Coordinates of N, CA and C in Angstrom, one line a residue:
M1 N -9.3 -6.6 -2.1 CA -9.0 -6.8 -3.5 C -9.1 -8.3 -3.8
T2 N -9.7 -8.6 -4.9 CA -9.7 -10.0 -5.4 C -8.5 -10.3 -6.2
T3 N -7.7 -11.3 -5.8 CA -6.5 -11.6 -6.5 C -6.3 -13.0 -7.1
S4 N -7.4 -13.7 -7.3 CA -7.3 -15.0 -7.9 C -6.8 -15.0 -9.3
T5 N -6.1 -16.0 -9.7 CA -5.5 -16.1 -11.0 C -6.6 -16.3 -12.0
A6 N -6.6 -15.5 -13.1 CA -7.6 -15.6 -14.2 C -7.1 -16.6 -15.2
T7 N -8.1 -17.3 -15.8 CA -7.7 -18.2 -16.8 C -8.0 -17.5 -18.2
R8 N -7.5 -18.1 -19.2 CA -7.7 -17.6 -20.6 C -9.2 -17.4 -20.8
D9 N -10.0 -18.4 -20.4 CA -11.4 -18.3 -20.6 C -12.1 -17.2 -19.9
D10 N -11.6 -16.9 -18.7 CA -12.1 -15.7 -17.9 C -11.9 -14.5 -18.7
L11 N -10.7 -14.3 -19.3 CA -10.4 -13.1 -20.0 C -11.1 -13.0 -21.4
V12 N -11.3 -14.1 -22.0 CA -12.1 -14.1 -23.3 C -13.6 -13.7 -22.9
A13 N -14.1 -14.2 -21.8 CA -15.4 -13.8 -21.4 C -15.6 -12.4 -21.1
L14 N -14.6 -11.6 -20.8 CA -14.7 -10.2 -20.5 C -15.0 -9.4 -21.8
A15 N -14.7 -10.0 -23.0 CA -15.0 -9.4 -24.2 C -16.5 -9.6 -24.6
T16 N -17.2 -8.6 -24.6 CA -18.7 -8.7 -24.9 C -19.0 -8.6 -26.4
F17 N -17.9 -8.8 -27.2 CA -18.0 -8.7 -28.6 C -17.0 -9.8 -29.2
P18 N -17.1 -10.1 -30.5 CA -16.2 -11.1 -31.1 C -14.8 -10.5 -31.2
L19 N -13.8 -11.2 -30.8 CA -12.4 -10.7 -30.8 C -11.8 -10.8 -32.2
T20 N -12.4 -11.7 -33.0 CA -11.8 -11.9 -34.4 C -12.9 -11.5 -35.4
R21 N -12.5 -11.3 -36.6 CA -13.5 -11.1 -37.7 C -14.0 -12.5 -38.1
P22 N -15.2 -12.6 -38.7 CA -15.8 -13.9 -39.0 C -14.8 -14.6 -40.0
G23 N -14.6 -15.9 -39.7 CA -13.7 -16.7 -40.5 C -12.2 -16.5 -40.3
E24 N -11.8 -15.6 -39.5 CA -10.4 -15.3 -39.3 C -10.0 -15.7 -37.9
N25 N -8.7 -15.8 -37.7 CA -8.1 -16.2 -36.4 C -7.2 -15.1 -35.8
T26 N -7.3 -13.9 -36.2 CA -6.5 -12.8 -35.7 C -7.3 -11.8 -35.1
V27 N -6.7 -11.1 -34.1 CA -7.4 -10.0 -33.4 C -7.0 -8.7 -33.9
P28 N -7.9 -8.0 -34.6 CA -7.6 -6.6 -35.1 C -7.3 -5.7 -34.0
V29 N -6.5 -4.6 -34.3 CA -6.1 -3.6 -33.3 C -7.4 -3.0 -32.6
R30 N -8.4 -2.7 -33.4 CA -9.6 -2.2 -32.8 C -10.2 -3.1 -31.7
M31 N -10.3 -4.4 -32.0 CA -10.8 -5.3 -31.0 C -9.9 -5.5 -29.8
Q32 N -8.5 -5.4 -30.0 CA -7.6 -5.4 -28.9 C -7.8 -4.2 -28.0
T33 N -8.0 -3.1 -28.6 CA -8.3 -1.9 -27.8 C -9.5 -2.0 -26.9
E34 N -10.6 -2.5 -27.5 CA -11.8 -2.7 -26.8 C -11.7 -3.7 -25.7
H35 N -11.0 -4.8 -26.0 CA -10.7 -5.9 -25.0 C -9.9 -5.4 -23.9
L36 N -8.9 -4.6 -24.2 CA -8.0 -4.0 -23.2 C -8.8 -3.1 -22.2
A37 N -9.7 -2.3 -22.8 CA -10.6 -1.5 -21.9 C -11.4 -2.3 -21.0
A38 N -12.0 -3.4 -21.4 CA -12.8 -4.3 -20.6 C -11.9 -4.9 -19.5
V39 N -10.7 -5.4 -19.9 CA -9.9 -6.1 -18.9 C -9.3 -5.1 -17.9
E40 N -8.9 -3.9 -18.3 CA -8.4 -2.9 -17.4 C -9.5 -2.4 -16.4
S41 N -10.8 -2.3 -16.9 CA -11.9 -2.0 -16.1 C -12.1 -3.1 -15.0
D42 N -12.0 -4.3 -15.4 CA -12.1 -5.4 -14.5 C -11.0 -5.3 -13.4
L43 N -9.8 -5.0 -13.8 CA -8.7 -4.9 -12.8 C -9.0 -3.7 -11.8
A44 N -9.5 -2.6 -12.4 CA -9.9 -1.5 -11.5 C -10.9 -1.9 -10.5
Q45 N -11.9 -2.7 -10.9 CA -13.0 -3.1 -10.0 C -12.4 -4.1 -9.0
R46 N -11.3 -4.8 -9.3 CA -10.7 -5.7 -8.3 C -9.8 -4.9 -7.4
G47 N -9.6 -3.6 -7.6 CA -8.8 -2.8 -6.7 C -7.3 -2.8 -7.1
V48 N -6.9 -3.2 -8.3 CA -5.6 -3.1 -8.7 C -5.2 -1.6 -9.1
P49 N -4.2 -1.0 -8.5 CA -3.9 0.4 -8.7 C -3.6 0.6 -10.2
A50 N -4.0 1.8 -10.7 CA -3.8 2.2 -12.1 C -2.3 2.1 -12.5
E51 N -1.4 2.5 -11.7 CA 0.0 2.4 -12.1 C 0.5 1.0 -12.3
I52 N 0.0 0.0 -11.6 CA 0.3 -1.4 -11.8 C -0.2 -1.8 -13.1
V53 N -1.5 -1.5 -13.4 CA -2.1 -1.9 -14.7 C -1.3 -1.3 -15.8
E54 N -1.0 0.0 -15.7 CA -0.2 0.6 -16.8 C 1.1 -0.1 -17.0
K55 N 1.8 -0.5 -15.9 CA 3.1 -1.1 -16.1 C 3.0 -2.4 -16.9
Y56 N 2.0 -3.2 -16.7 CA 1.9 -4.5 -17.5 C 1.1 -4.4 -18.8
F57 N 0.3 -3.3 -18.9 CA -0.6 -3.3 -20.1 C -0.1 -2.2 -21.1
L58 N 0.8 -1.4 -20.8 CA 1.3 -0.3 -21.7 C 1.7 -0.9 -23.1
G59 N 2.5 -1.9 -23.1 CA 3.0 -2.6 -24.3 C 1.9 -3.2 -25.1
L60 N 0.8 -3.6 -24.5 CA -0.3 -4.3 -25.2 C -1.1 -3.2 -26.0
H61 N -0.9 -2.0 -25.7 CA -1.7 -0.9 -26.4 C -1.0 -0.6 -27.8
R62 N 0.1 -1.2 -28.0 CA 0.9 -0.9 -29.3 C 1.1 -2.1 -30.2
C63 N 0.2 -3.1 -30.1 CA 0.4 -4.3 -30.9 C -0.2 -4.2 -32.2
D64 N 0.4 -4.9 -33.2 CA -0.3 -5.0 -34.5 C -1.3 -6.1 -34.4
E65 N -2.0 -6.4 -35.5 CA -3.0 -7.5 -35.5 C -2.2 -8.8 -35.1
L66 N -2.8 -9.6 -34.2 CA -2.1 -10.8 -33.6 C -3.0 -12.0 -33.7
P67 N -2.4 -13.2 -33.8 CA -3.2 -14.4 -33.7 C -3.9 -14.5 -32.4
L68 N -5.1 -15.0 -32.4 CA -6.0 -15.0 -31.2 C -5.3 -15.6 -30.0
E69 N -4.7 -16.8 -30.2 CA -4.1 -17.5 -29.1 C -2.9 -16.7 -28.4
L70 N -2.2 -16.0 -29.3 CA -1.1 -15.2 -28.8 C -1.7 -14.0 -28.0
W71 N -2.7 -13.3 -28.5 CA -3.3 -12.2 -27.9 C -3.8 -12.6 -26.5
I72 N -4.6 -13.8 -26.5 CA -5.1 -14.2 -25.2 C -4.0 -14.6 -24.2
A73 N -3.0 -15.2 -24.6 CA -1.8 -15.5 -23.8 C -1.2 -14.3 -23.2
M74 N -1.0 -13.3 -24.0 CA -0.4 -12.0 -23.6 C -1.2 -11.3 -22.6
I75 N -2.5 -11.2 -22.9 CA -3.4 -10.4 -22.0 C -3.6 -11.2 -20.7
T76 N -3.6 -12.5 -20.7 CA -3.8 -13.3 -19.5 C -2.5 -13.1 -18.6
D77 N -1.4 -13.2 -19.2 CA -0.1 -13.0 -18.5 C -0.1 -11.6 -17.8
A78 N -0.4 -10.6 -18.6 CA -0.4 -9.2 -18.0 C -1.4 -9.1 -16.9
H79 N -2.6 -9.6 -17.1 CA -3.7 -9.5 -16.0 C -3.2 -10.2 -14.8
N80 N -2.7 -11.4 -14.9 CA -2.2 -12.2 -13.7 C -1.0 -11.5 -13.0
L81 N -0.1 -11.0 -13.8 CA 1.0 -10.3 -13.2 C 0.6 -9.0 -12.5
A82 N -0.4 -8.3 -13.0 CA -0.9 -7.1 -12.4 C -1.6 -7.4 -11.1
T83 N -2.4 -8.5 -11.1 CA -3.1 -8.8 -9.8 C -2.1 -9.4 -8.8
A84 N -1.2 -10.1 -9.2 CA -0.2 -10.7 -8.3 C 0.7 -9.6 -7.7
T85 N 1.1 -8.6 -8.5 CA 1.9 -7.5 -8.0 C 1.1 -6.7 -7.0
A86 N -0.2 -6.4 -7.3 CA -1.0 -5.7 -6.4 C -1.1 -6.4 -5.0
A87 N -1.1 -7.7 -5.0 CA -1.2 -8.4 -3.8 C 0.1 -9.0 -3.3
A88 N 1.2 -8.6 -3.8 CA 2.5 -9.2 -3.5 C 2.7 -9.2 -2.0
P89 N 2.8 -10.4 -1.3 CA 2.9 -10.4 0.1 C 4.3 -10.2 0.7
S90 N 5.3 -10.1 -0.2 CA 6.6 -10.0 0.3 C 7.5 -9.2 -0.7
H91 N 8.6 -8.8 -0.2 CA 9.7 -8.2 -1.0 C 10.1 -9.1 -2.2
V92 N 10.3 -10.4 -1.9 CA 10.8 -11.3 -2.9 C 9.7 -11.6 -3.9
A93 N 8.4 -11.6 -3.5 CA 7.3 -11.8 -4.4 C 7.3 -10.7 -5.4
A94 N 7.5 -9.5 -5.0 CA 7.5 -8.3 -5.9 C 8.7 -8.5 -6.9
L95 N 9.9 -8.9 -6.4 CA 11.0 -9.1 -7.3 C 10.8 -10.2 -8.3
A96 N 10.2 -11.3 -7.8 CA 9.9 -12.4 -8.7 C 8.9 -12.0 -9.8
I97 N 7.9 -11.3 -9.5 CA 6.9 -10.8 -10.4 C 7.6 -9.9 -11.5
E98 N 8.4 -9.0 -11.0 CA 9.1 -8.1 -11.9 C 10.0 -8.9 -12.9
W99 N 10.7 -9.9 -12.3 CA 11.6 -10.8 -13.1 C 10.8 -11.5 -14.1
A100 N 9.7 -12.1 -13.7 CA 8.8 -12.9 -14.7 C 8.3 -12.0 -15.8
A101 N 8.0 -10.8 -15.5 CA 7.5 -9.9 -16.6 C 8.6 -9.5 -17.6
N102 N 9.9 -9.6 -17.2 CA 10.9 -9.1 -18.0 C 11.9 -10.1 -18.6
D103 N 11.9 -11.3 -18.0 CA 12.8 -12.4 -18.4 C 12.2 -13.1 -19.6
P104 N 12.9 -13.1 -20.8 CA 12.3 -13.7 -22.0 C 11.8 -15.1 -21.9
L105 N 12.6 -15.9 -21.2 CA 12.3 -17.3 -21.1 C 11.1 -17.5 -20.1
Q106 N 11.0 -16.7 -19.1 CA 9.9 -16.9 -18.1 C 8.6 -16.3 -18.8
R107 N 8.7 -15.3 -19.6 CA 7.5 -14.8 -20.3 C 7.0 -15.9 -21.3
W108 N 8.0 -16.6 -21.9 CA 7.6 -17.7 -22.8 C 6.9 -18.8 -22.1
V109 N 7.4 -19.2 -20.9 CA 6.8 -20.2 -20.0 C 5.4 -19.8 -19.6
N110 N 5.3 -18.5 -19.2 CA 4.0 -18.0 -18.8 C 2.9 -18.0 -19.9
A111 N 3.4 -17.9 -21.2 CA 2.5 -17.8 -22.3 C 2.1 -19.2 -22.8
A112 N 2.7 -20.3 -22.2 CA 2.4 -21.6 -22.6 C 0.9 -21.9 -22.4
P113 N 0.4 -22.9 -23.1 CA -1.1 -23.2 -22.9 C -1.5 -23.5 -21.4
D114 N -0.6 -24.0 -20.6 CA -1.0 -24.3 -19.2 C -0.4 -23.3 -18.3
G115 N 0.1 -22.2 -18.8 CA 0.7 -21.1 -18.0 C -0.3 -20.0 -17.8
P116 N 0.0 -19.0 -17.1 CA 1.2 -18.9 -16.2 C 1.0 -19.7 -14.9
G117 N 2.1 -20.0 -14.3 CA 2.0 -20.8 -13.0 C 1.5 -19.9 -11.9
S118 N 1.5 -20.4 -10.7 CA 1.1 -19.7 -9.5 C 2.2 -18.7 -9.1
L119 N 1.8 -17.8 -8.2 CA 2.8 -16.9 -7.7 C 3.9 -17.6 -7.0
Q120 N 3.5 -18.7 -6.2 CA 4.5 -19.5 -5.5 C 5.5 -20.1 -6.5
D121 N 5.0 -20.6 -7.6 CA 5.9 -21.2 -8.6 C 6.9 -20.2 -9.2
T122 N 6.4 -19.0 -9.4 CA 7.2 -17.9 -9.9 C 8.3 -17.5 -8.9
I123 N 7.9 -17.5 -7.7 CA 8.9 -17.2 -6.6 C 10.0 -18.3 -6.5
S124 N 9.5 -19.5 -6.6 CA 10.5 -20.6 -6.6 C 11.5 -20.6 -7.7
E125 N 11.0 -20.3 -8.9 CA 11.8 -20.2 -10.1 C 12.8 -19.0 -9.9
Y126 N 12.3 -17.9 -9.4 CA 13.2 -16.7 -9.2 C 14.3 -17.0 -8.2
L127 N 13.9 -17.6 -7.1 CA 14.9 -17.9 -6.0 C 15.9 -19.0 -6.5
G128 N 15.5 -19.8 -7.5 CA 16.5 -20.8 -8.0 C 17.7 -20.2 -8.7
S129 N 17.5 -19.0 -9.2 CA 18.6 -18.3 -9.9 C 19.0 -16.9 -9.4
H130 N 18.4 -16.5 -8.3 CA 18.7 -15.2 -7.8 C 18.8 -15.2 -6.2
N131 N 19.6 -14.4 -5.7 CA 19.7 -14.3 -4.2 C 19.4 -12.8 -3.8
P132 N 18.1 -12.6 -3.4 CA 17.7 -11.2 -3.0 C 18.3 -10.8 -1.7
F133 N 18.9 -11.7 -0.9 CA 19.5 -11.3 0.4 C 20.9 -11.8 0.5
P134 N 21.9 -11.1 -0.1 CA 23.3 -11.5 -0.1 C 23.9 -11.4 1.3
D135 N 25.0 -12.2 1.6 CA 25.6 -12.2 2.9 C 26.0 -10.8 3.3
E136 N 25.8 -10.5 4.6 CA 26.2 -9.2 5.2 C 25.2 -8.1 4.9
L137 N 24.1 -8.4 4.2 CA 23.1 -7.4 4.0 C 22.3 -7.2 5.3
R138 N 22.0 -5.9 5.5 CA 21.2 -5.5 6.7 C 19.7 -5.7 6.3
V139 N 19.0 -6.5 7.1 CA 17.6 -6.8 6.8 C 16.7 -6.5 8.0
D140 N 15.4 -6.6 7.8 CA 14.4 -6.6 8.9 C 13.8 -8.0 8.9
V141 N 13.7 -8.6 10.0 CA 13.2 -10.0 10.2 C 11.8 -9.9 10.9
L142 N 10.8 -10.6 10.4 CA 9.5 -10.6 11.0 C 9.6 -11.2 12.4
A143 N 9.1 -10.5 13.4 CA 9.2 -10.9 14.8 C 8.2 -12.0 15.1
R144 N 8.4 -12.7 16.2 CA 7.5 -13.8 16.6 C 6.1 -13.4 16.6
D145 N 5.8 -12.1 17.0 CA 4.4 -11.7 17.1 C 3.8 -11.5 15.7
E146 N 4.6 -11.6 14.6 CA 4.1 -11.4 13.3 C 3.5 -10.1 13.0
A147 N 3.8 -9.1 13.8 CA 3.3 -7.8 13.6 C 4.4 -6.7 13.6
S148 N 5.6 -7.1 14.0 CA 6.7 -6.1 14.0 C 7.9 -6.7 13.3
W149 N 8.8 -5.9 13.0 CA 10.1 -6.3 12.3 C 11.3 -5.9 13.2
V150 N 12.3 -6.8 13.2 CA 13.5 -6.6 14.0 C 14.7 -6.5 13.1
P151 N 15.6 -5.5 13.3 CA 16.8 -5.5 12.4 C 17.7 -6.7 12.7
A152 N 18.4 -7.1 11.6 CA 19.4 -8.2 11.7 C 20.3 -8.1 10.5
T153 N 21.2 -9.0 10.4 CA 22.2 -9.1 9.3 C 22.2 -10.5 8.7
I154 N 22.2 -10.6 7.4 CA 22.3 -11.9 6.8 C 23.7 -12.5 7.0
V155 N 23.8 -13.7 7.5 CA 25.0 -14.4 7.7 C 25.4 -15.2 6.4
E156 N 24.4 -16.0 6.0 CA 24.6 -16.8 4.7 C 23.3 -17.4 4.3
R157 N 23.3 -17.7 3.0 CA 22.1 -18.4 2.4 C 22.4 -19.9 2.6
T158 N 21.5 -20.6 3.3 CA 21.7 -22.0 3.6 C 20.9 -23.0 2.7
A159 N 19.9 -22.4 2.0 CA 19.0 -23.2 1.0 C 18.4 -22.2 0.0
V160 N 17.7 -22.8 -0.9 CA 17.1 -21.9 -1.9 C 16.2 -20.8 -1.3
D161 N 15.4 -21.2 -0.3 CA 14.6 -20.3 0.4 C 14.8 -20.2 1.9
E162 N 16.1 -20.1 2.3 CA 16.5 -20.1 3.7 C 17.8 -19.3 3.9
W163 N 17.8 -18.4 4.8 CA 18.9 -17.6 5.2 C 19.2 -17.7 6.7
T164 N 20.5 -17.7 7.1 CA 20.8 -17.5 8.5 C 20.9 -16.0 8.7
V165 N 20.2 -15.5 9.7 CA 20.3 -14.1 10.1 C 20.9 -14.0 11.5
E166 N 21.5 -12.9 11.8 CA 22.1 -12.7 13.1 C 21.5 -11.4 13.6
Y167 N 20.8 -11.5 14.8 CA 20.3 -10.3 15.4 C 21.4 -9.5 16.1
D168 N 21.2 -8.3 16.4 CA 22.2 -7.4 17.0 C 22.7 -8.0 18.3
D169 N 22.0 -8.8 19.0 CA 22.5 -9.4 20.3 C 23.3 -10.7 20.1
G170 N 23.5 -11.1 18.8 CA 24.3 -12.2 18.5 C 23.6 -13.5 18.2
E171 N 22.3 -13.5 18.5 CA 21.5 -14.8 18.3 C 21.3 -15.0 16.8
Q172 N 21.5 -16.2 16.3 CA 21.3 -16.6 14.9 C 20.1 -17.5 14.8
V173 N 19.3 -17.2 13.7 CA 18.1 -18.0 13.3 C 18.1 -18.2 11.8
W174 N 17.3 -19.2 11.4 CA 17.0 -19.4 10.0 C 15.7 -18.7 9.6
R175 N 15.6 -18.1 8.5 CA 14.4 -17.4 8.0 C 14.2 -17.6 6.5
D176 N 12.9 -17.7 6.1 CA 12.6 -17.8 4.6 C 12.3 -16.4 4.1
H177 N 12.0 -16.3 2.8 CA 11.8 -15.0 2.1 C 10.6 -14.3 2.7
Q178 N 9.6 -14.9 3.2 CA 8.4 -14.2 3.7 C 8.7 -13.6 5.0
E179 N 9.8 -13.9 5.7 CA 10.1 -13.4 7.0 C 11.3 -12.3 6.9
L180 N 11.6 -12.0 5.7 CA 12.7 -11.0 5.5 C 12.3 -9.9 4.5
R181 N 12.9 -8.7 4.8 CA 12.7 -7.6 3.8 C 13.9 -6.7 4.0
P182 N 14.2 -5.8 3.0 CA 15.3 -4.9 3.1 C 15.2 -4.1 4.4
H183 N 16.3 -3.7 5.0 CA 16.2 -3.0 6.3 C 15.6 -1.6 6.1
S184 N 14.8 -1.2 7.0 CA 14.2 0.1 7.0 C 14.5 0.7 8.4
P185 N 14.9 1.9 8.5 CA 15.1 2.6 9.8 C 13.8 2.6 10.7
E186 N 12.7 2.5 10.0 CA 11.4 2.5 10.7 C 10.9 1.2 11.2
A187 N 11.8 0.1 11.1 CA 11.4 -1.2 11.5 C 11.0 -1.2 13.0
G188 N 10.0 -2.1 13.3 CA 9.6 -2.2 14.6 C 8.1 -2.2 14.8

C-alpha cells in the first residue's frame, strides 16, 4: 500500500474537470461528488480499505457548495487521515489519527495552508495531552527479537513518549509507544 502524504495539489490533480464554475471560487455539489469519486478511487488503488475511506469521507458527501480552498483542505485532510489510518504502525498511531479526525482544534490545524502535519507530529500532539497507557495497565511489550510480544504491566509514565513497564519476572524497562500495545491473551 502506498501511504505517502498527499498535498493539496495532488488532490486537485485528481479532478479531471474544473472544480469551480467559470469566474467563481466555490465548488458546486455536483463537482464535489465527482471529485470525491476520483479521490476514493485513488485510495482504493492505494489499498486503503473501503471502511476506512467511508469513515473519513462520509461527511464530505453531505456538503453544501463550499469555497474552493475549504473544499481542498477538507478533502486533503480526509485523504491523508485515511491513508495514515490504513498504515498505522501502532496502537497509539491509530488513537492519534482518530483524535485528529475528531478534535475541533486539531482539525483546524490540519486544515491550515501548511497542514496537515506528518503522522509523527500528530502522534506527538496526541501524546502531549493523552496517556494511552495509564499506570497498572496490562500491556504487551515488543520483544527484543521485534517479532513477538511479551506481557507486562505499566508502572508509570516517565516522559511524553516513555513508560516504565514491569515484566512478570519483576524486571523493569522503559519503552515508547511503538513498543507497547494493549494486552492480548494471544501475545507471543
